[in-house]
PDB file of C-alpha atoms in Angstrom:
ATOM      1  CA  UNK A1155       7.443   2.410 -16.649  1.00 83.00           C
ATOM      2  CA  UNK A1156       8.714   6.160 -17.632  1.00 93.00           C
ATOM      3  CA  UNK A1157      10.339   7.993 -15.033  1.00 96.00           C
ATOM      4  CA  UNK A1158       9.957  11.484 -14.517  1.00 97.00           C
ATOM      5  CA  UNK A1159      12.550  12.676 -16.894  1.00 95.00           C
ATOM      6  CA  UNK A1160      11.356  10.814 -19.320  1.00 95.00           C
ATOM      7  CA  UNK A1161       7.937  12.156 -19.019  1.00 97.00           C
ATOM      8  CA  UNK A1162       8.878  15.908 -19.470  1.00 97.00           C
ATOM      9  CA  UNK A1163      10.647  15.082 -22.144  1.00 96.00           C
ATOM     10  CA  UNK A1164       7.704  13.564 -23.680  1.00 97.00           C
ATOM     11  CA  UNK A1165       5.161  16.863 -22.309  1.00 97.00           C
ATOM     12  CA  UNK A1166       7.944  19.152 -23.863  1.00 97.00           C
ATOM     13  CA  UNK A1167       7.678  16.762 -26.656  1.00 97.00           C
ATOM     14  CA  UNK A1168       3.594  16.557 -27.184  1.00 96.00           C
ATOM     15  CA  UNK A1169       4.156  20.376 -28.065  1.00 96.00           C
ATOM     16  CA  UNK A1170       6.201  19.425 -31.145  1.00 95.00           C
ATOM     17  CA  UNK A1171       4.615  16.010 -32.781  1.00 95.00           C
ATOM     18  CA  UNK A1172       2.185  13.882 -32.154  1.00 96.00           C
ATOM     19  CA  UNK A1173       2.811  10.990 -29.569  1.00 97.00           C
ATOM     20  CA  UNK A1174       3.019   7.457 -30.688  1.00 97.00           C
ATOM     21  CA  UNK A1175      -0.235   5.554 -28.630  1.00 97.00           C
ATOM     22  CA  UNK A1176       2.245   3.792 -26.294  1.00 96.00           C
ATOM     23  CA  UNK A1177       3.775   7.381 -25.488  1.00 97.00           C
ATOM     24  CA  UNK A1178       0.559   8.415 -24.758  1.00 97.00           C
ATOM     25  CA  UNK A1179      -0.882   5.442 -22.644  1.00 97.00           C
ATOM     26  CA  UNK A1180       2.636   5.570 -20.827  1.00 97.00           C
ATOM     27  CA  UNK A1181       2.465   9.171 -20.082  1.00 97.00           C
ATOM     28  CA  UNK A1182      -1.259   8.613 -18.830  1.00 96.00           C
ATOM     29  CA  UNK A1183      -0.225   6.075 -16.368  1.00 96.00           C
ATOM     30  CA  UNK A1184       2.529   8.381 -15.292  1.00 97.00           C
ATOM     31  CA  UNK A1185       0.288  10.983 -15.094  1.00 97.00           C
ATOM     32  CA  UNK A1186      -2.283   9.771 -13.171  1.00 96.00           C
ATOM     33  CA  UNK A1187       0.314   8.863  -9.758  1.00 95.00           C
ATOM     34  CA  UNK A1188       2.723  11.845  -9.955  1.00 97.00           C
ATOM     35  CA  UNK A1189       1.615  15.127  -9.183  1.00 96.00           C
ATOM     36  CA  UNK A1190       5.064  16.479  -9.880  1.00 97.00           C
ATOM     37  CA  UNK A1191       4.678  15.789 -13.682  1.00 97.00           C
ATOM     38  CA  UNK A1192       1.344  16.502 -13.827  1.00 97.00           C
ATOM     39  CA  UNK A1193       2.179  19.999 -12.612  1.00 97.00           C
ATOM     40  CA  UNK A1194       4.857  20.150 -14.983  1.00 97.00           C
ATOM     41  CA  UNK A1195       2.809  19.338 -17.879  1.00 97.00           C
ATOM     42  CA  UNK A1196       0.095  22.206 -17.272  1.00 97.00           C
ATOM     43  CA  UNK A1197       3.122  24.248 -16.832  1.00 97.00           C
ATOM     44  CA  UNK A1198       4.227  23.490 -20.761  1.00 97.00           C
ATOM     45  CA  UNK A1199       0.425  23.994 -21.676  1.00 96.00           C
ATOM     46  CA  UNK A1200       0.891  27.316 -19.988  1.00 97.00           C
ATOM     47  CA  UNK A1201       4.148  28.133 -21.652  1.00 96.00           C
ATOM     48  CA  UNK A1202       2.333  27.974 -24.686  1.00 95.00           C
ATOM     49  CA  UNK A1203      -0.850  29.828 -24.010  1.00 94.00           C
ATOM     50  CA  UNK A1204       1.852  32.731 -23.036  1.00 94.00           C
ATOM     51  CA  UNK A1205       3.579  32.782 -26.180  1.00 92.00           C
ATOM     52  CA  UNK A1206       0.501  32.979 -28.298  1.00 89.00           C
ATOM     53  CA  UNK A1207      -0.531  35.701 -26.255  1.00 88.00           C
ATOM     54  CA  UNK A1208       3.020  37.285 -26.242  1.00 83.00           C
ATOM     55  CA  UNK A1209       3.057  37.294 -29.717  1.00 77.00           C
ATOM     56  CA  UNK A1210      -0.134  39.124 -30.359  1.00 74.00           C
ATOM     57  CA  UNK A1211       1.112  42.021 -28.520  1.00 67.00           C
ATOM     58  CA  UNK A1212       0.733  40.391 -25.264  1.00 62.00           C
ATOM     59  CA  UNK A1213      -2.469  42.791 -24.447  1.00 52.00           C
ATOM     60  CA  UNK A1214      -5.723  42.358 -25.367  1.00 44.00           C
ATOM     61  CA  UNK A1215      -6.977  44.012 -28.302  1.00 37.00           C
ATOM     62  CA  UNK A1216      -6.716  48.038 -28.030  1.00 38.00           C
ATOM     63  CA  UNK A1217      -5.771  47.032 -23.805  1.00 40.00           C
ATOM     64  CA  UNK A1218      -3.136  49.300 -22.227  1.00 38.00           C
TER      65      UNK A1218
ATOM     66  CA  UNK B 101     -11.631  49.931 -32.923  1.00 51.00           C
ATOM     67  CA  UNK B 102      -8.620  51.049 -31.817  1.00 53.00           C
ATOM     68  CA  UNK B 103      -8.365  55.135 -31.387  1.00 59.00           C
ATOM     69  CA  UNK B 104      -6.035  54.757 -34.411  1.00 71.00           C
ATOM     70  CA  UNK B 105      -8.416  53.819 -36.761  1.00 68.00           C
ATOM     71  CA  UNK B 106     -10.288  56.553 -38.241  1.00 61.00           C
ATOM     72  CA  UNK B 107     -13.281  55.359 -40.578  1.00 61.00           C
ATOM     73  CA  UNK B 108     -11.930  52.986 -42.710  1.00 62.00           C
ATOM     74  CA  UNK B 109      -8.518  54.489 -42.728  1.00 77.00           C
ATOM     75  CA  UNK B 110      -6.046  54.165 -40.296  1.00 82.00           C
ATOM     76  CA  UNK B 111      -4.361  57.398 -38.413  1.00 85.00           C
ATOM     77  CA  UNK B 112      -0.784  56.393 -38.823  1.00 87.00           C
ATOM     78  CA  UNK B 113      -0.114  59.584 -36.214  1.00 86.00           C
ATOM     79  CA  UNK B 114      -1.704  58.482 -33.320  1.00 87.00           C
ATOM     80  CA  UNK B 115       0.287  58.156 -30.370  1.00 86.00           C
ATOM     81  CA  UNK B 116      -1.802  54.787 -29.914  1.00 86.00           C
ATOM     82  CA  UNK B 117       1.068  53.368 -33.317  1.00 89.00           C
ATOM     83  CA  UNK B 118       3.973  54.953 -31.514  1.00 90.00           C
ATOM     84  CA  UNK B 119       3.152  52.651 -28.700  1.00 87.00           C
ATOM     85  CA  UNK B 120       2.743  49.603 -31.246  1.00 88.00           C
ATOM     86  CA  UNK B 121       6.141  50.424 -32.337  1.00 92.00           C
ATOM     87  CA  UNK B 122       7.749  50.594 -29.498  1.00 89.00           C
ATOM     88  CA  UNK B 123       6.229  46.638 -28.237  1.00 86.00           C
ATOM     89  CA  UNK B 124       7.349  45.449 -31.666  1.00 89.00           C
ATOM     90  CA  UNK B 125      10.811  47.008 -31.268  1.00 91.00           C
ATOM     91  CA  UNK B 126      11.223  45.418 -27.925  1.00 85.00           C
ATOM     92  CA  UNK B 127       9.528  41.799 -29.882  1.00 83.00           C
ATOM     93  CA  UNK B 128      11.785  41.928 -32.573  1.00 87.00           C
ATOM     94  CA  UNK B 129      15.042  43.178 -30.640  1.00 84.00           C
ATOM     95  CA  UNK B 130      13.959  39.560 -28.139  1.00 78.00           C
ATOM     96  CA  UNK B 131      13.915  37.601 -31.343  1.00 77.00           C
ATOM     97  CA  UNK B 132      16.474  38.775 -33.099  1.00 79.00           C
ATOM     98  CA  UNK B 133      18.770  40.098 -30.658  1.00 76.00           C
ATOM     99  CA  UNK B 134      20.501  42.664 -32.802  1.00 82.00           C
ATOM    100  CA  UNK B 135      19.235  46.444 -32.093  1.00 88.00           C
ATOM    101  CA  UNK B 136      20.147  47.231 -35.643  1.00 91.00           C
ATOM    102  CA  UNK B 137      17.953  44.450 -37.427  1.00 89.00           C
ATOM    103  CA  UNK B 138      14.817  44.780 -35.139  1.00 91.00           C
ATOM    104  CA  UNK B 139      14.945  48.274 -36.192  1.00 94.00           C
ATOM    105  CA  UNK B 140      15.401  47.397 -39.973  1.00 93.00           C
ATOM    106  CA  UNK B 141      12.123  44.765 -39.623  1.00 93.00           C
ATOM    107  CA  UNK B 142      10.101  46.955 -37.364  1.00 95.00           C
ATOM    108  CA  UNK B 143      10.747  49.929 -39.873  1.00 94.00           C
ATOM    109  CA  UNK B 144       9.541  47.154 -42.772  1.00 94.00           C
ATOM    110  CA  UNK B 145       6.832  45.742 -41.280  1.00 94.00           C
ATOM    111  CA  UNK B 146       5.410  49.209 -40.803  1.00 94.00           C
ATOM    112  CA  UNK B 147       5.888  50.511 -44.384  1.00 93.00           C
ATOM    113  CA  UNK B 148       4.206  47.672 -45.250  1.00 93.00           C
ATOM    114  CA  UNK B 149       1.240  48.003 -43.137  1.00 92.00           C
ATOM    115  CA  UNK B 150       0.932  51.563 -44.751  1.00 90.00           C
ATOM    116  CA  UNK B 151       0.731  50.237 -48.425  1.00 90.00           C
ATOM    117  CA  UNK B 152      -1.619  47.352 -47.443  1.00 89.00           C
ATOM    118  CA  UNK B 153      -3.361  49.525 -44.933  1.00 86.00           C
ATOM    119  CA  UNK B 154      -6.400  48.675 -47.126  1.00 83.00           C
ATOM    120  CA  UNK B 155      -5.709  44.874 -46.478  1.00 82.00           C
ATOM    121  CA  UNK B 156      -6.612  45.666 -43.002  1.00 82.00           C
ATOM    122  CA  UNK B 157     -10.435  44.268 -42.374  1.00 75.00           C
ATOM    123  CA  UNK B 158     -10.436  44.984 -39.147  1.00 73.00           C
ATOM    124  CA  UNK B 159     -11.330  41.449 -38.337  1.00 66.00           C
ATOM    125  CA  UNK B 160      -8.584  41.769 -35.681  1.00 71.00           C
ATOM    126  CA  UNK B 161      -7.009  44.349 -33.606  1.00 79.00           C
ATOM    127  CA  UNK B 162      -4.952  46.715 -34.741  1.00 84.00           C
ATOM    128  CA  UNK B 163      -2.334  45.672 -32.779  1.00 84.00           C
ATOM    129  CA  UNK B 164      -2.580  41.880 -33.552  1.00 83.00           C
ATOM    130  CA  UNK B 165      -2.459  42.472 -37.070  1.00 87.00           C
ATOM    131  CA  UNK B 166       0.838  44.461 -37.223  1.00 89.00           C
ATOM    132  CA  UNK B 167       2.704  41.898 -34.720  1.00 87.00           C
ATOM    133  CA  UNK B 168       1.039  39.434 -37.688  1.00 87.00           C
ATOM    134  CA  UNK B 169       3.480  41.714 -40.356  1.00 92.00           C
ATOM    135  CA  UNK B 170       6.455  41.617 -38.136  1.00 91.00           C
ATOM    136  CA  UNK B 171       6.089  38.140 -37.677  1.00 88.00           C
ATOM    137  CA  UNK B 172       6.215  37.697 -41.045  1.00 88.00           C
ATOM    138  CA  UNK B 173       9.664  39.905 -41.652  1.00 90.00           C
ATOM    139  CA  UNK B 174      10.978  38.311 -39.212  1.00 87.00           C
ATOM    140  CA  UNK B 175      10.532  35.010 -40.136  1.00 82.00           C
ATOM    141  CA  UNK B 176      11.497  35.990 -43.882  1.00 84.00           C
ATOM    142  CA  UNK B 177      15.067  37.322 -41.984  1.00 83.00           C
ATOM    143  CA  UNK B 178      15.727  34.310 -40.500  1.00 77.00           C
ATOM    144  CA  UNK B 179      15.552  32.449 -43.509  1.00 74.00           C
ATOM    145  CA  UNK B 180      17.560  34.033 -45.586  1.00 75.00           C
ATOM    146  CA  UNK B 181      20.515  34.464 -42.427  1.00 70.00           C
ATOM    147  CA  UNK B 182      20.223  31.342 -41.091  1.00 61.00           C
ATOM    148  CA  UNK B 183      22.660  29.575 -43.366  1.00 54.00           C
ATOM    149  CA  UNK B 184      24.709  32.040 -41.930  1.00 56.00           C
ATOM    150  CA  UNK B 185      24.444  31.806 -38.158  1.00 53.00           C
ATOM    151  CA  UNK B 186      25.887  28.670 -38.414  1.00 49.00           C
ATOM    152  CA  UNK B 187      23.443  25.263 -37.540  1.00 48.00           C
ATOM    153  CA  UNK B 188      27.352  23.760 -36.754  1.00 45.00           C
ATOM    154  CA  UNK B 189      26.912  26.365 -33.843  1.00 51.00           C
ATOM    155  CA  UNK B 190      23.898  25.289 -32.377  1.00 51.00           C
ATOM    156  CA  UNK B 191      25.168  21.509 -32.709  1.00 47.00           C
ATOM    157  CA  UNK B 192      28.413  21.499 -30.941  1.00 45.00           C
ATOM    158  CA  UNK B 193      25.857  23.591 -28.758  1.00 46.00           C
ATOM    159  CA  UNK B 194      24.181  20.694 -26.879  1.00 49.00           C
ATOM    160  CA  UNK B 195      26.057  22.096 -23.563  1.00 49.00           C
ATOM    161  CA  UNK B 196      25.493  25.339 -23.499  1.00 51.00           C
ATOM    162  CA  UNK B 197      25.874  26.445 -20.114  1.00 46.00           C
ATOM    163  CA  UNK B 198      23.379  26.994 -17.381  1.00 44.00           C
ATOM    164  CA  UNK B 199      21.014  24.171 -18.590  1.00 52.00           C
ATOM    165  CA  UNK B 200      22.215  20.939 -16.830  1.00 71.00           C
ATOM    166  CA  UNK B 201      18.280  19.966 -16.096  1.00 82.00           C
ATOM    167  CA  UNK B 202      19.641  16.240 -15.549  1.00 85.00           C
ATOM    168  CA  UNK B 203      20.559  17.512 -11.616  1.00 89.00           C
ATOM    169  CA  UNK B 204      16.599  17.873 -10.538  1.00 92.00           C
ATOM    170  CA  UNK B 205      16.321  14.114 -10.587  1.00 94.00           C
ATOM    171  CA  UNK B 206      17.981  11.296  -9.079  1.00 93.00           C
ATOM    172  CA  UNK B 207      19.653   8.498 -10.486  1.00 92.00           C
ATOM    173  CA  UNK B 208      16.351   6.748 -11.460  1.00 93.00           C
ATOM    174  CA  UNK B 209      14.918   9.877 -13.830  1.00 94.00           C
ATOM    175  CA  UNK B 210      12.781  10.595 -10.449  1.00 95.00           C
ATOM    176  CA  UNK B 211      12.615  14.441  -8.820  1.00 96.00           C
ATOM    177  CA  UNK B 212      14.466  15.111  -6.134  1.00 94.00           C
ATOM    178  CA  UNK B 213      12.154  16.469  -3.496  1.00 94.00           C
ATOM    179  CA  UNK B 214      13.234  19.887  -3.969  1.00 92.00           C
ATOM    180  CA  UNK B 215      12.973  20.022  -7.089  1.00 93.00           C
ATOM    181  CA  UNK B 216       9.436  18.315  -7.920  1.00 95.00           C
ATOM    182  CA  UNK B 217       7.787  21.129  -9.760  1.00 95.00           C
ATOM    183  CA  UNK B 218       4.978  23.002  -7.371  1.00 94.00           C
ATOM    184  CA  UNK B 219       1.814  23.784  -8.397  1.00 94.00           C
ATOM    185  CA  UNK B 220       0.961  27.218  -9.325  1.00 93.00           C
ATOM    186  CA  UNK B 221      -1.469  29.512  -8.022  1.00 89.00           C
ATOM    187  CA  UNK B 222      -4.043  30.827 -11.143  1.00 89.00           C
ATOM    188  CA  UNK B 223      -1.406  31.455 -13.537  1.00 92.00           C
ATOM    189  CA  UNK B 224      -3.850  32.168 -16.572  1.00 91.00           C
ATOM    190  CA  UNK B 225      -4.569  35.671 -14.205  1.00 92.00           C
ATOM    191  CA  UNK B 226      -0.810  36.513 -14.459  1.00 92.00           C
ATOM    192  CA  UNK B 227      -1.245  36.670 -18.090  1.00 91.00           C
ATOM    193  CA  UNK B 228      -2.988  39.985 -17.999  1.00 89.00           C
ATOM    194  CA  UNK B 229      -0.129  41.337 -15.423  1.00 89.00           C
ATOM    195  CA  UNK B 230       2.214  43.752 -16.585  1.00 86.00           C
ATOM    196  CA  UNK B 231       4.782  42.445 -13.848  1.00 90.00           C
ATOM    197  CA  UNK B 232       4.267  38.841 -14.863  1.00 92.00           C
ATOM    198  CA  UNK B 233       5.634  40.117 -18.712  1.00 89.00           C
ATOM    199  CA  UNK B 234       8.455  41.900 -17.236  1.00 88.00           C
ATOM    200  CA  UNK B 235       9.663  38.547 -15.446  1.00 92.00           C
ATOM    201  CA  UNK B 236       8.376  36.954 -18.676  1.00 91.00           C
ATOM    202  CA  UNK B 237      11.103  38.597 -20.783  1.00 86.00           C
ATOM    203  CA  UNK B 238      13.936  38.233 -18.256  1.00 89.00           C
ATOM    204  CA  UNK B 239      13.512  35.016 -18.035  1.00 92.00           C
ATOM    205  CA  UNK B 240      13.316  34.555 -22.230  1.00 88.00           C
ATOM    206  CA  UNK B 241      16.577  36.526 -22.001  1.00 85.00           C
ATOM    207  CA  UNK B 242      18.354  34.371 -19.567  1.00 88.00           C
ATOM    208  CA  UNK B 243      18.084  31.353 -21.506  1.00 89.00           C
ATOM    209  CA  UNK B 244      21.481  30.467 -23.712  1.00 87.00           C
ATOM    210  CA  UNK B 245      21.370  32.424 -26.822  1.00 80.00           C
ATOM    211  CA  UNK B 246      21.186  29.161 -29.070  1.00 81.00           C
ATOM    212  CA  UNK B 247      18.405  27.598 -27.348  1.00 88.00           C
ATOM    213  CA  UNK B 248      16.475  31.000 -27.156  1.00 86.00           C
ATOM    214  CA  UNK B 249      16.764  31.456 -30.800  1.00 82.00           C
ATOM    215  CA  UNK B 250      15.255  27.722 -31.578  1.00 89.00           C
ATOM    216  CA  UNK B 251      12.529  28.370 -28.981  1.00 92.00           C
ATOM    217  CA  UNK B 252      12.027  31.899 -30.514  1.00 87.00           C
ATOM    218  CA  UNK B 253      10.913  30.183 -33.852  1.00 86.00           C
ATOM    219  CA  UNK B 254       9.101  27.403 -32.915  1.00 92.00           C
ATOM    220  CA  UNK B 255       6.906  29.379 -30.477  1.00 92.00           C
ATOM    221  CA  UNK B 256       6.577  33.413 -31.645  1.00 86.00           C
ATOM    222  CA  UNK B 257       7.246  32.424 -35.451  1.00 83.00           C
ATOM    223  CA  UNK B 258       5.010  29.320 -35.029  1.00 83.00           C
ATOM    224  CA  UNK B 259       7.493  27.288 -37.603  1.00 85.00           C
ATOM    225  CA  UNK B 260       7.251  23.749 -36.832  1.00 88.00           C
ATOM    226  CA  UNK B 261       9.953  21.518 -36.065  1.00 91.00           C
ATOM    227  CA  UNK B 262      10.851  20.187 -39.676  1.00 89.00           C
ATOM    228  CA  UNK B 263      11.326  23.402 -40.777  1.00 84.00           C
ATOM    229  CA  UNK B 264      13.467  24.951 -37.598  1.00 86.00           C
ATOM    230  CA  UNK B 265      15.644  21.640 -38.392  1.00 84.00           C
ATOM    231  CA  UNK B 266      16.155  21.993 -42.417  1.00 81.00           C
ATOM    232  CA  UNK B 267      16.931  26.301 -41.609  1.00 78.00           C
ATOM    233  CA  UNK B 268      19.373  25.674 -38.546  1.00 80.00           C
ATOM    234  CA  UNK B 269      20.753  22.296 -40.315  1.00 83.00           C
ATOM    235  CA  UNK B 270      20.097  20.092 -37.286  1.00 87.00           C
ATOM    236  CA  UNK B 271      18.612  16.984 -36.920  1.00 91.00           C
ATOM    237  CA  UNK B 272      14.703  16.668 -35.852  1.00 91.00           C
ATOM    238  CA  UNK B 273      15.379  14.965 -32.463  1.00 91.00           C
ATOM    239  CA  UNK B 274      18.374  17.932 -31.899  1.00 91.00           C
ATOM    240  CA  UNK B 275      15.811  20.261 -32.383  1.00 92.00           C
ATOM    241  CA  UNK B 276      13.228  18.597 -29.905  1.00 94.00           C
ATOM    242  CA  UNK B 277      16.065  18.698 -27.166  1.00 93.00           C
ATOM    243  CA  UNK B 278      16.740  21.809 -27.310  1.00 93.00           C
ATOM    244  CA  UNK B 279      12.869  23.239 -26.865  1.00 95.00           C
ATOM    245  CA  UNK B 280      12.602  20.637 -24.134  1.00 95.00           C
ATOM    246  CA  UNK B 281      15.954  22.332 -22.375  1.00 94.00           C
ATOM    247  CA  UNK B 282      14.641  25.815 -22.895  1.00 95.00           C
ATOM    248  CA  UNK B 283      11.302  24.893 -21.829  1.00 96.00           C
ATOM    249  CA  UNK B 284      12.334  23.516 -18.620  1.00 95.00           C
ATOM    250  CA  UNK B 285      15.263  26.516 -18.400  1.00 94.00           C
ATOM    251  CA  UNK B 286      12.092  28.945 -18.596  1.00 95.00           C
ATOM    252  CA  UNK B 287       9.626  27.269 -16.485  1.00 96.00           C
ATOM    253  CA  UNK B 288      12.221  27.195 -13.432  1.00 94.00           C
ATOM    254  CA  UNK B 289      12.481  30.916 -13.807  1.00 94.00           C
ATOM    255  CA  UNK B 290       9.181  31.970 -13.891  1.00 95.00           C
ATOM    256  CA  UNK B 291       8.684  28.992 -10.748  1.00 94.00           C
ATOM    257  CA  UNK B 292      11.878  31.012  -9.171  1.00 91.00           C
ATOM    258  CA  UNK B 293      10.583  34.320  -9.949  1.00 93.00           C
ATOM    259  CA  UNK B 294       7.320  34.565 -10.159  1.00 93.00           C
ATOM    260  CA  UNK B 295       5.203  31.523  -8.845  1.00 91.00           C
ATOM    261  CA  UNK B 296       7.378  30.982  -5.888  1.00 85.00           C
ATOM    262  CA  UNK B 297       4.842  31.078  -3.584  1.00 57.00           C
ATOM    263  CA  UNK B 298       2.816  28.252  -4.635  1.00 48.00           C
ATOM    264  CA  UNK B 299       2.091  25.053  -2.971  1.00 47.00           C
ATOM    265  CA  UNK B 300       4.781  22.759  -3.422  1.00 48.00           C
ATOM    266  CA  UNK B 301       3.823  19.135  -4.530  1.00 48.00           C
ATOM    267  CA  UNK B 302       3.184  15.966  -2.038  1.00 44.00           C
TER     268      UNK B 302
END
């Protein structure tokens, strides 16, 4: 069973190579009783949507 | 269109490009963190957006397509310096202050209750806050200068990991520890600084 540092490693991870399938299963298990990590997880997904948009000029196109 | 763009030209005076300039400045200075070199790429990337003007289809904004040419500068930069900035640096660089993440969880790898990350409140709406940038780039700037600089490239330059390693000379897992550290160092700041308000998890 992964423990909670383990598992944001792994959703920092995800960002950066594919997981193996037992990664994946593991982190699904974890996933589905800890809120905490879940939370964490959409919070990496978000990190990312906010670079992409960061890098595009942060604004939408022509947006002040 | 952007005001800028006149016809099929582009109106290299309009205040709407001094504006451009100014967010890539403030990109490039964030990525590169030397005033003189962000000027030297900004300056680049827009001399080169003048001669390939033409290039420009207009298939994106304006504004996305010059961060596209900075990107690109930048990117060729750090390739040719990183040799230089030293990848013995960012190894003997695996405590670099300010980023001891192991104290949010006990000794089993679980959170400590005060430290079990919250859940926050509609954070795709922040994204179209000027506010939420401002914390945004604080935050970016708070994190150690070696760990920005690997996060830097993997997210605005879009390298991938391989490629981050063979530049900086460090090894692939290295490389994944350090965007998990300044991942974590920049989620607790925006949680701290912006989302602090949001319902904390059971």
């Amino acid at each position: 069973m992964l423990s909670c540092k383990d598992v944001t490693r792994l959703c920092s991870e995800e960002q950066d190579r594919p997981l193996t399938l037992s990664e994946r299963l593991n982190l699904r298990m974890h996933l589905a009783i800890c809120k905490a990590c879940t939370n964490f997880r959409q919070q990496m997904v978000f990190l990312r949507a906010a670079t992409r948009r960061y890098r595009e000029g942060r604004k939408e196109p022509d947006g002040e | 269109m952007s005001t800028a763009e006149v016809g099929n030209g582009i109106d290299w005076n309009d205040p709407s490009i001094a504006k451009i300039r100014r967010d890539m400045l403030r990109f490039a200075q964030l990525q590169l963190r030397d005033a003189g070199a962000a000027e030297d790429m900004v300056q680049e990337a827009l001399f080169s957006a003048m001669k390939y003007e033409s290039s420009f289809a207009g298939r994106s904004a304006l504004k996305t397509w010059m961060f596209s040419i900075l990107r690109n500068k930048i990117v060729d930069h750090i390739r040719k310096s990183s040799r230089e900035i030293a990848g013995s640096d960012l190894v003997s660089g695996n405590a670099e202050d300010g980023d001891d993440f192991d104290a949010l969880f006990n000794e089993r790898g679980h959170w400590n209750p005060e430290d079990k990350p919250p859940t926050w409140a509609d954070p795709e709406a922040s994204l179209s806050q000027q506010q939420f940038w401002e914390v945004f780039d604080a935050c970016l700037e708070k994190l150690p200068p070696k760990t920005s600089r690997v996060f830097m490239m993997r997210e605005f330059l879009d390298l991938d990991t391989d490629e981050i390693c063979s530049e900086l000379g460090i090894s692939t897992s290295n490389c994944w520890v350090i965007l998990h550290r300044a991942r974590s160092g920049l989620r607790m700041c925006l949680d701290s600084n912006w989302f602090a308000n949001g319902e904390a998890a059971c």
